Coordinates of C-alpha atoms and ligand atoms in Angstrom, one line a residue:
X796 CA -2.2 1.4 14.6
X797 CA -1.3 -1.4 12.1
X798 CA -2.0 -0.8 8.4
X799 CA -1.4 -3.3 5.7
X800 CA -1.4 -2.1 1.9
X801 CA -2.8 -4.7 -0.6
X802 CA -2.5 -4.4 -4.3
X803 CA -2.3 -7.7 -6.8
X804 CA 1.0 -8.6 -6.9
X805 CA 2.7 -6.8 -3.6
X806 CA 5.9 -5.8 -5.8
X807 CA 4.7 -2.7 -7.0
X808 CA 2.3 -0.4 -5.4
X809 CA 1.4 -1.6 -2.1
X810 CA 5.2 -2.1 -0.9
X811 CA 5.6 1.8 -2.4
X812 CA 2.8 2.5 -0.2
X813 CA 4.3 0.5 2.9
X814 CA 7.7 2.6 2.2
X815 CA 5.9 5.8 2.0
X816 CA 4.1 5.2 5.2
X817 CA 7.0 3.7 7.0
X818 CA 9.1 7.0 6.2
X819 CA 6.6 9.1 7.4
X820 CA 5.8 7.4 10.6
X821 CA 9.6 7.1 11.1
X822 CA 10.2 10.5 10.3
X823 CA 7.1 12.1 12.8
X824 CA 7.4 9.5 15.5
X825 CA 3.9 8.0 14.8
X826 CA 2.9 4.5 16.5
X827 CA 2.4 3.2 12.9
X828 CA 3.4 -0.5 12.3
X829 CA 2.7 -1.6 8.4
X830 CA 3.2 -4.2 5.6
X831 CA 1.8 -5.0 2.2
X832 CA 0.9 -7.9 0.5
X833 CA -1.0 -8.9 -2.7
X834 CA -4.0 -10.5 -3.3
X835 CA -2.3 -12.6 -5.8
X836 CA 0.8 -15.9 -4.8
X837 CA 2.5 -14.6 -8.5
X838 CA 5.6 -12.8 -6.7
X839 CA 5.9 -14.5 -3.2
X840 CA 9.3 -14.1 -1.5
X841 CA 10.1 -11.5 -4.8
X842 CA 11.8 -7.8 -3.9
X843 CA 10.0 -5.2 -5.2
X844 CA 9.9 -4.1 -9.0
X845 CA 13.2 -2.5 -9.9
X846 CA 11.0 0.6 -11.6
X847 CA 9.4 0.8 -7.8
X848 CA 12.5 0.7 -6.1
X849 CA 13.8 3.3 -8.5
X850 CA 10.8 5.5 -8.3
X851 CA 11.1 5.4 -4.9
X852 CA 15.2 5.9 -4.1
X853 CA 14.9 9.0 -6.6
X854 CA 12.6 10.6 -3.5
X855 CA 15.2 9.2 -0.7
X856 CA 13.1 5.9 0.2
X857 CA 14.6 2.6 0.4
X858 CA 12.3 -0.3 0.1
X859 CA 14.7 -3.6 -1.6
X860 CA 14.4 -5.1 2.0
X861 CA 10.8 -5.3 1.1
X862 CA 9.4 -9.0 -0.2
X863 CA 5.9 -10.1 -1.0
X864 CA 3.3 -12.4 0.2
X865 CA 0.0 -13.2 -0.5
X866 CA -2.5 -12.0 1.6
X867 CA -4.4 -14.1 4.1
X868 CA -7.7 -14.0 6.1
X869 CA -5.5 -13.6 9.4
X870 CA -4.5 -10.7 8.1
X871 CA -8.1 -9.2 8.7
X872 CA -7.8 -9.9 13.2
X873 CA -3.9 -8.7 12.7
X874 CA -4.3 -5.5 11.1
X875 CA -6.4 -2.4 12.3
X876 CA -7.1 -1.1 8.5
X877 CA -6.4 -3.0 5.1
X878 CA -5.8 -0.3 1.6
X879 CA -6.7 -1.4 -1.5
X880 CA -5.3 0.1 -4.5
X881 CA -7.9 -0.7 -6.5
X882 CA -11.4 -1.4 -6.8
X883 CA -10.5 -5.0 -7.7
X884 CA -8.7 -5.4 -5.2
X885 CA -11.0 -4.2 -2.2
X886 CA -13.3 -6.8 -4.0
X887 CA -11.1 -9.6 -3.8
X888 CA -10.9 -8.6 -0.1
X889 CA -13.5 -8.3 0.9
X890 CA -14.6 -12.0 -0.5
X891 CA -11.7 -13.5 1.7
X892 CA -13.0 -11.5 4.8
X893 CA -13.4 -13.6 8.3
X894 CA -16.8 -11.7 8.9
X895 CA -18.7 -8.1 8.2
X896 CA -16.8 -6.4 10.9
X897 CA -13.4 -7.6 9.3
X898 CA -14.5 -6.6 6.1
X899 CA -15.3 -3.2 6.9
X900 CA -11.9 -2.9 8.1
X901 CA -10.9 -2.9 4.2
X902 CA -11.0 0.4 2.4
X903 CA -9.3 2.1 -0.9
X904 CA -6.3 4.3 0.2
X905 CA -7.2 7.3 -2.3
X906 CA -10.3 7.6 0.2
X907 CA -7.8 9.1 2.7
X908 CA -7.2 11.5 -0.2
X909 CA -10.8 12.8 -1.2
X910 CA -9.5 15.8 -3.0
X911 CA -7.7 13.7 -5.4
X912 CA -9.5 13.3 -8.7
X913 CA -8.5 9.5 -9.0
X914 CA -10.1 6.9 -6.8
X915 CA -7.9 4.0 -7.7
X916 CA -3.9 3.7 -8.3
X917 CA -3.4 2.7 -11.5
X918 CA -1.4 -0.5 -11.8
X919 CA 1.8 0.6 -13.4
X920 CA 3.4 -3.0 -14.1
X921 CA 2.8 -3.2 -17.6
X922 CA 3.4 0.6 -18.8
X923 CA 6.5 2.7 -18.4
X924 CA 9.1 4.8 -15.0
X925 CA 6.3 7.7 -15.6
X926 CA 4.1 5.6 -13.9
X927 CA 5.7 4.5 -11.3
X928 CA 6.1 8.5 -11.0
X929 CA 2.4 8.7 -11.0
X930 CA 1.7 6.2 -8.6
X931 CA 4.5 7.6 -5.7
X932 CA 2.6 10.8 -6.2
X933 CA -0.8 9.7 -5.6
X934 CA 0.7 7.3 -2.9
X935 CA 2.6 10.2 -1.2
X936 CA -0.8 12.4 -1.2
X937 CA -2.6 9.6 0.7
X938 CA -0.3 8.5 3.2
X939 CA 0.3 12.1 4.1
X940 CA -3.3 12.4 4.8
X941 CA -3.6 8.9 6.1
X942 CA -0.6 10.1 8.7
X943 CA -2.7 13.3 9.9
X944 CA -5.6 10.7 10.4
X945 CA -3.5 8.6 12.7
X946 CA -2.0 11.4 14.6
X947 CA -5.4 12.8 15.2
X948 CA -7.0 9.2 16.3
X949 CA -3.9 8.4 18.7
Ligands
4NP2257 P1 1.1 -4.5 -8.3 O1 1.5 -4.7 -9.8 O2 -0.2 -5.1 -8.1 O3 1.1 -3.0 -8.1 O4 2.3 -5.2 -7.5 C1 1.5 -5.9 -10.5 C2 2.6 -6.7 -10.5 C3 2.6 -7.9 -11.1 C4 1.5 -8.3 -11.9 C5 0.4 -7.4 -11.9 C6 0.4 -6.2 -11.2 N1 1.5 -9.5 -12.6 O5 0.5 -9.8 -13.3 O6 2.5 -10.2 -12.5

């Protein structure tokens, strides 16, 4: 199964969810391959935020060998299921999609975490390390469920 985790700018949320995802595929021997990139060109080639880096070594996850990229429409035939963060971001997605069936490939992660009161991950770029915080802990909710899903599929 390959999953690729979209957010705006790819240095933030979506390469926290790659790491979270990668870690937990690593650590139950799921056949999980994943990336992340961002709807937006404005961090191409950049590491991750050093608040998402932080928030996520301070749970035992490296992810500075993570860089971003913008997404493409290949990425649409390449990858089995593409996460939005947000509601924005499914849009722009969906706009960029090859065809229907492609686009239905496109979903918001918190829908593989329907008991969580919050449908989209809040951008935490502009506000302080309590959301980045916020963000690993929604993120961790729906890539553990997301990780049941693909165990259960495969
Ligand atoms: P992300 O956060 O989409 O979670 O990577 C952002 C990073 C950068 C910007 C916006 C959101 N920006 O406007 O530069």
């Amino acid at each position: 199964m390959k999953i690729l985790m979209v957010c705006l700018g790819n240095i933030c949320r979506s390469p926290m969810a790659e790491g979270i995802l990668r870690h937990i595929a690593h650590r139950e021997k799921l056949d999980i391959i994943t990336d992340s990139a961002g709807t937006s060109d404005y961090h191409v080639h950049e590491a991750p935020d050093r608040r998402a880096q932080a928030a996520m070594l301070a749970h035992g996850i490296d992810i500075t060998d993570l860089r971003g990229r913008q997404l493409l429409p290949s990425d649409f035939t390449e990858f089995d299921l593409l996460l939005a963060m947000d509601a924005s971001n499914l849009q722009h997605m969906i706009g960029i999609a090859p065809d229907a069936a492609s686009a239905a490939k496109a979903k918001l992660i918190m829908d593989f975490a329907p008991d969580h009161p919050e449908r989209e991950v809040p951008d935490p770029y502009y506000g302080g390390d309590q959301g980045f915080e916020r963000v690993f802990e929604m993120l961790l909710a729906a890539c553990t469920e997301l990780s049941a899903h693909v165990r259960r599929a495969t």
